[in-house]
JSON list of C-alpha atoms in Angstrom, two decimals:
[
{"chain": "A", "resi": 8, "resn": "UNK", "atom": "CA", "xyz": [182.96, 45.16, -23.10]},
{"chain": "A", "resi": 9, "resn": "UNK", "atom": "CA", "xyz": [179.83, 47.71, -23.66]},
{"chain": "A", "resi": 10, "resn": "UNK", "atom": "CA", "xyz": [176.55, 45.05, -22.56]},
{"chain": "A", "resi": 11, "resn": "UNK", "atom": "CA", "xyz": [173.04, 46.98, -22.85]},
{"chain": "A", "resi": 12, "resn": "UNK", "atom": "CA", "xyz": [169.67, 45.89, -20.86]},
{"chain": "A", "resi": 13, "resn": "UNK", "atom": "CA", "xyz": [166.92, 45.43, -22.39]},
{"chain": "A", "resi": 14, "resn": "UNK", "atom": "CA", "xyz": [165.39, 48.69, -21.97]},
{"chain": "A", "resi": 15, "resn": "UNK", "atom": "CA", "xyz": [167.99, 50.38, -23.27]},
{"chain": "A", "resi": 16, "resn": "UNK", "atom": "CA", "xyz": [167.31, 48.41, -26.70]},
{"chain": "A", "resi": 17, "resn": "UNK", "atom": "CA", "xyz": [163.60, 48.64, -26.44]},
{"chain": "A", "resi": 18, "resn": "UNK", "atom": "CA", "xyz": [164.19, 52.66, -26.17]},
{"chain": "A", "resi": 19, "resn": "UNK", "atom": "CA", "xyz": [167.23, 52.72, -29.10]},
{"chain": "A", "resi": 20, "resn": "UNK", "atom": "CA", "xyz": [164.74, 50.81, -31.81]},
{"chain": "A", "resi": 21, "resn": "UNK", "atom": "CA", "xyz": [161.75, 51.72, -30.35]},
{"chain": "A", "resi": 22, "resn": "UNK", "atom": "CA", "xyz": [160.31, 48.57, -30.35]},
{"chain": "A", "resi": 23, "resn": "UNK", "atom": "CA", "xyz": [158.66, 46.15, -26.80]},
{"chain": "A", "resi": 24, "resn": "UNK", "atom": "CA", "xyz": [160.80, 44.81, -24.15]},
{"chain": "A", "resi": 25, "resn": "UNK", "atom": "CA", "xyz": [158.54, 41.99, -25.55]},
{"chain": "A", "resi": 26, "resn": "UNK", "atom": "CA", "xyz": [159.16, 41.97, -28.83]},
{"chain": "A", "resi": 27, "resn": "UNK", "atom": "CA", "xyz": [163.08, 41.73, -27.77]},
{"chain": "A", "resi": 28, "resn": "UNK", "atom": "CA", "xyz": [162.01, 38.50, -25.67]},
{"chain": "A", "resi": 29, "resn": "UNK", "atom": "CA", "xyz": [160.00, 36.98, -29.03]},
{"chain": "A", "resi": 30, "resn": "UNK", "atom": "CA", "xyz": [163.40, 37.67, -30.86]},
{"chain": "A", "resi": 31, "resn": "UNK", "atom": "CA", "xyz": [165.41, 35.61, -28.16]},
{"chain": "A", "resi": 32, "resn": "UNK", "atom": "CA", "xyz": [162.72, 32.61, -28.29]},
{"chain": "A", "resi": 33, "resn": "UNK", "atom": "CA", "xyz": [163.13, 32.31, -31.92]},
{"chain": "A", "resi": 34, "resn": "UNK", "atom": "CA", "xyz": [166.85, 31.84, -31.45]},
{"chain": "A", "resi": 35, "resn": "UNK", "atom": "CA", "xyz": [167.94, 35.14, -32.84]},
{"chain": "A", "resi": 36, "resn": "UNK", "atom": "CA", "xyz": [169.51, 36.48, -29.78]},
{"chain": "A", "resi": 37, "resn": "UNK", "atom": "CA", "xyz": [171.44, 35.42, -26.88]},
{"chain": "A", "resi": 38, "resn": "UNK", "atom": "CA", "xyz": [171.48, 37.12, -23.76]},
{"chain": "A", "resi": 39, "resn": "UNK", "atom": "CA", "xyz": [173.41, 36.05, -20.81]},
{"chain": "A", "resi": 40, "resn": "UNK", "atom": "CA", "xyz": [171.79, 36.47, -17.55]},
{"chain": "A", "resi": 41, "resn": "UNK", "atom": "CA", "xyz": [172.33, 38.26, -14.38]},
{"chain": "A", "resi": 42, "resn": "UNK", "atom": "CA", "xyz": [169.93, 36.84, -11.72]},
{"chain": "A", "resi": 43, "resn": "UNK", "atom": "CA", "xyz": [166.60, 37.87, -13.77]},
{"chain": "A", "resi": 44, "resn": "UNK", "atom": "CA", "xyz": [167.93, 40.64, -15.42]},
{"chain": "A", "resi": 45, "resn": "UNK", "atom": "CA", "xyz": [168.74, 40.30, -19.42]},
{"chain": "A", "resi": 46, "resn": "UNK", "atom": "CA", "xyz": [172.14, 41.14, -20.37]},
{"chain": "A", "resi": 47, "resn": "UNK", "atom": "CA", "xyz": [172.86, 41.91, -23.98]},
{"chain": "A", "resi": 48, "resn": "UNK", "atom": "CA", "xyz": [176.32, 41.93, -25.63]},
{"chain": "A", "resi": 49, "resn": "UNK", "atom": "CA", "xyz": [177.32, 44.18, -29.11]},
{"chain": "A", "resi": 50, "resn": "UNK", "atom": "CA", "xyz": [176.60, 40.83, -30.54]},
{"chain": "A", "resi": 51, "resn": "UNK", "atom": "CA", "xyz": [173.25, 40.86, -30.02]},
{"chain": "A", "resi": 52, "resn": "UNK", "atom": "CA", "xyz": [172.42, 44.36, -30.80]},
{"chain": "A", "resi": 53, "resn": "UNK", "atom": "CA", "xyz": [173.93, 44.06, -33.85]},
{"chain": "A", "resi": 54, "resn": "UNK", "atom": "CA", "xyz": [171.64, 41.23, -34.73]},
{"chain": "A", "resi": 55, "resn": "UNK", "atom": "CA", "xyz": [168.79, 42.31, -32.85]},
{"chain": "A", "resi": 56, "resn": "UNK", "atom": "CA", "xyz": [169.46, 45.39, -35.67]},
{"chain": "A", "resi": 57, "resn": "UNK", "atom": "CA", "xyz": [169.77, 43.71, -38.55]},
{"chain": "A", "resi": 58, "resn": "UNK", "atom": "CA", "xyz": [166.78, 41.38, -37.84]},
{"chain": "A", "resi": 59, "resn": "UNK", "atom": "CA", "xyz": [164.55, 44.16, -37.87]},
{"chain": "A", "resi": 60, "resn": "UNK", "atom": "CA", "xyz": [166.60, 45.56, -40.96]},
{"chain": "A", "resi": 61, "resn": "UNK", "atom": "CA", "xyz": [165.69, 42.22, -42.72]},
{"chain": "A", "resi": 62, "resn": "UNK", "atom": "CA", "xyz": [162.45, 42.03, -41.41]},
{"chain": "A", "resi": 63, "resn": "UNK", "atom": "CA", "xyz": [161.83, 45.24, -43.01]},
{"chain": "A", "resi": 64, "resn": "UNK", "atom": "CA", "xyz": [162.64, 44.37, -46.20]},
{"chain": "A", "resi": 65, "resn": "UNK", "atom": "CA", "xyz": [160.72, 40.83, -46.10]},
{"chain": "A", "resi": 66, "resn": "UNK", "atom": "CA", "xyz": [162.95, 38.43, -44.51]},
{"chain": "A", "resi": 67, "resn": "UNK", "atom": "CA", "xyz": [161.55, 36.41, -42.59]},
{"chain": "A", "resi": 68, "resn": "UNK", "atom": "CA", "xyz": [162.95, 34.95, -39.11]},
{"chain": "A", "resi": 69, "resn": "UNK", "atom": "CA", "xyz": [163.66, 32.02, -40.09]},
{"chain": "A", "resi": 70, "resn": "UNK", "atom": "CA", "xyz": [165.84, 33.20, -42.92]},
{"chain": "A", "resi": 71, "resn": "UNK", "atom": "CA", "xyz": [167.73, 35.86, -40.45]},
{"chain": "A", "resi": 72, "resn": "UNK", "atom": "CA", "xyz": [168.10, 32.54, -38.03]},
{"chain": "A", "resi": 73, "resn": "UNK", "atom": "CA", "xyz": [169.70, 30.86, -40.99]},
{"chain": "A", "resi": 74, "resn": "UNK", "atom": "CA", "xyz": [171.96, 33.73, -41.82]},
{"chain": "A", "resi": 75, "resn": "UNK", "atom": "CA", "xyz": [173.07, 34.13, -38.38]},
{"chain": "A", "resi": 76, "resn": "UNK", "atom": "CA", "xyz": [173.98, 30.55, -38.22]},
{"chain": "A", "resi": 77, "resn": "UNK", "atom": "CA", "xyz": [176.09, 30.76, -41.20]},
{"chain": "A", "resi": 78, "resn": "UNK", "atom": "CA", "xyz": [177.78, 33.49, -40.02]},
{"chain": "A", "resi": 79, "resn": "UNK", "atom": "CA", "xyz": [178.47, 31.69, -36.72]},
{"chain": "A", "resi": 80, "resn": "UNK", "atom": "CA", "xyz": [179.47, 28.92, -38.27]},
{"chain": "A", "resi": 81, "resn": "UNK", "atom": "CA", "xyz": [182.39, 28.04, -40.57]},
{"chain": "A", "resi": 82, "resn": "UNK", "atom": "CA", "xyz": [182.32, 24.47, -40.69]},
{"chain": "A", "resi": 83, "resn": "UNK", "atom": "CA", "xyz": [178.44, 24.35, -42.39]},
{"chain": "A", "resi": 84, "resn": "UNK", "atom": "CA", "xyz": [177.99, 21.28, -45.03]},
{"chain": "A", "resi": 85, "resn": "UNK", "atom": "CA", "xyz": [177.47, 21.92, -48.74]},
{"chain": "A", "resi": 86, "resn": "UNK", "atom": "CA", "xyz": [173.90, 21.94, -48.58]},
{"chain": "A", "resi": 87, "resn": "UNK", "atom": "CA", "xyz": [173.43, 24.31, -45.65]},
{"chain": "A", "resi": 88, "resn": "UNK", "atom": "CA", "xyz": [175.61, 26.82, -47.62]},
{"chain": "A", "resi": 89, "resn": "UNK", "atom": "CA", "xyz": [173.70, 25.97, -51.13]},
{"chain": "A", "resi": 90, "resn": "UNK", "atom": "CA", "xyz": [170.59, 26.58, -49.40]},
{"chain": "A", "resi": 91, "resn": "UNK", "atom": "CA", "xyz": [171.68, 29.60, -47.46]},
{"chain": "A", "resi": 92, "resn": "UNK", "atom": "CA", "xyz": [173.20, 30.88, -51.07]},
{"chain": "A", "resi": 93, "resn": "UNK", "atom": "CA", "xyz": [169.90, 30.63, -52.92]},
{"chain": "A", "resi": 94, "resn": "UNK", "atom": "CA", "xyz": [168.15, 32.21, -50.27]},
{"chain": "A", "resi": 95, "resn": "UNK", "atom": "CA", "xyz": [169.98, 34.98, -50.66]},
{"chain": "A", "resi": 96, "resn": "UNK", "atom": "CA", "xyz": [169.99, 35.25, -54.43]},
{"chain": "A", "resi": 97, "resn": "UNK", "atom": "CA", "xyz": [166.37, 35.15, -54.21]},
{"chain": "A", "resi": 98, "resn": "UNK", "atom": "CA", "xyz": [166.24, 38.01, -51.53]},
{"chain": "A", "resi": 99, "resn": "UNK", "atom": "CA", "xyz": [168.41, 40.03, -54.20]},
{"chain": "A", "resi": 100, "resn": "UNK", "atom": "CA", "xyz": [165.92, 39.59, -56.70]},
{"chain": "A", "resi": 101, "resn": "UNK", "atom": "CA", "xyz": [163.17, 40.55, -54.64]},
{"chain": "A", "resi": 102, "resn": "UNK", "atom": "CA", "xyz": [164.93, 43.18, -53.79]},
{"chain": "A", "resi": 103, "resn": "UNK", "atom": "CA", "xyz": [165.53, 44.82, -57.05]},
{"chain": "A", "resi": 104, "resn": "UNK", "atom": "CA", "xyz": [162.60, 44.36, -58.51]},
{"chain": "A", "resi": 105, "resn": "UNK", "atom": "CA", "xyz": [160.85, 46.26, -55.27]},
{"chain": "A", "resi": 106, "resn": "UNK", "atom": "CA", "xyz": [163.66, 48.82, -55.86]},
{"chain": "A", "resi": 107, "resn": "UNK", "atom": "CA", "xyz": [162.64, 49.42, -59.72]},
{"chain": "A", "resi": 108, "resn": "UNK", "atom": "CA", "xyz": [159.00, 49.25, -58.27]},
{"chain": "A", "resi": 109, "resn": "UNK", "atom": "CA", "xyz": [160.01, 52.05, -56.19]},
{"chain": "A", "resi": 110, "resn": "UNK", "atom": "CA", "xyz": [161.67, 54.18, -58.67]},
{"chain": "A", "resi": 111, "resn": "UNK", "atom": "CA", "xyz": [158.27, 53.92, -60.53]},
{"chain": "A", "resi": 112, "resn": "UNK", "atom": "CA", "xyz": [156.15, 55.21, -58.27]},
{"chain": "A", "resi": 113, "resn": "UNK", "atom": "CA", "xyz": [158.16, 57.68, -57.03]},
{"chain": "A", "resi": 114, "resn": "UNK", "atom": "CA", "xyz": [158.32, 59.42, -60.50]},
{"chain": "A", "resi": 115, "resn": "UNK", "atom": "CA", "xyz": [154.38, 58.96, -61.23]},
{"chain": "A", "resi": 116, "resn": "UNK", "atom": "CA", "xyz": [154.08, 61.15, -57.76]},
{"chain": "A", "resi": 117, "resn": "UNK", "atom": "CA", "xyz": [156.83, 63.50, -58.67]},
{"chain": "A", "resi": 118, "resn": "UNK", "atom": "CA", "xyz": [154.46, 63.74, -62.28]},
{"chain": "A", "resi": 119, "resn": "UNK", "atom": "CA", "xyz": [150.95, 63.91, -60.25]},
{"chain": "A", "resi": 120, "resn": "UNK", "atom": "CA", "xyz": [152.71, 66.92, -57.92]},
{"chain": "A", "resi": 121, "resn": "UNK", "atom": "CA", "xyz": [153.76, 68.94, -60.85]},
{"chain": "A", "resi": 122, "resn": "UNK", "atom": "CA", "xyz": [149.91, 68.41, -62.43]},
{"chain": "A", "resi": 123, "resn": "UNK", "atom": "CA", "xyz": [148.83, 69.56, -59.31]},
{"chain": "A", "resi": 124, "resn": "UNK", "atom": "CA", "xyz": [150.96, 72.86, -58.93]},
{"chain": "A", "resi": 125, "resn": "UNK", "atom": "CA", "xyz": [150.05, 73.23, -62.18]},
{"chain": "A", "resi": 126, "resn": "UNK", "atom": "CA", "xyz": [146.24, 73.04, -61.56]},
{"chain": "A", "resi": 127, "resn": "UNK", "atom": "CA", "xyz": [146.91, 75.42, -58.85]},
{"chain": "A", "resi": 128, "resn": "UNK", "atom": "CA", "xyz": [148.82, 77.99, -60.38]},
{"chain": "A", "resi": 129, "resn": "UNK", "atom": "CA", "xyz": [146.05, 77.69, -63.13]},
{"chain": "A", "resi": 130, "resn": "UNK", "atom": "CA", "xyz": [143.17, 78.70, -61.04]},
{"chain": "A", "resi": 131, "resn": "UNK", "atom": "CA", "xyz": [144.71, 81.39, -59.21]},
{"chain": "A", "resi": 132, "resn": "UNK", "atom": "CA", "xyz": [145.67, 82.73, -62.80]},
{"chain": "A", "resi": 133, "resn": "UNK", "atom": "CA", "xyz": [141.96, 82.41, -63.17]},
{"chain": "A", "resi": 134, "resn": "UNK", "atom": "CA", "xyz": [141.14, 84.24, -60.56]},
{"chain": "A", "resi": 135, "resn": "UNK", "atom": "CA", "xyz": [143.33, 86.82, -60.75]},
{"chain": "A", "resi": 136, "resn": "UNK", "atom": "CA", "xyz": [141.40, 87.31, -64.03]}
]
């Protein structure tokens, strides 16, 4: 079974040994130990991956806690999964509307660049002159 040290995932997402170690406090990951030396299975780089996915995009680490104990989990009561449901729903949303938000601005640069090539073309016509 591959295991990676903690360097080695600081270096892959190029983030701090430290922020790793904030991850684990929070619950997110799970490291077993050899002496002092973090050891850290595909499991956790996996999640250590998609946490900073989903922090990217807003999540927050509480929410990728939740998600991570769903997935763990199989037995989880009614409300647990309700909650867990509308939490994603909501992310969805969010997520959509940022994407349409996106969309939006990237065609009012792709508009602005044009004006400006224009411009430019314009006053080395002008020039030329």
């Amino acid at each position: 079974m591959k295991t990676f040290s903690i360097s080695e995932l600081s270096s892959e997402f190029d983030i701090t040994a430290r922020s790793i170690r904030f991850y684990e406090d929070q619950g997110l990951l799970s490291p077993t130990r050899q002496s002092q030396q973090r050891i850290f299975s595909r499991q956790d780089r996996a999640r250590l991956k998609l946490t900073l996915r989903g922090k990217r995009v807003g999540f927050s680490l509480s929410e990728m806690r939740e998600l991570f104990e769903l997935y763990d989990t199989d037995n989880a009561d009614e409300k647990h999964l309700s909650r867990t449901l509308y939490t994603l729903q909501q992310r969805q949303r969010i997520l959509t509307q940022q994407q349409t938000d996106l969309q939006a601005v990237q065609l009012e640069l792709a508009a602005a660049e044009r004006r400006c090539y224009l411009e430019l073309a314009r006053r080395k016509k002008k020039k030329a002159d």
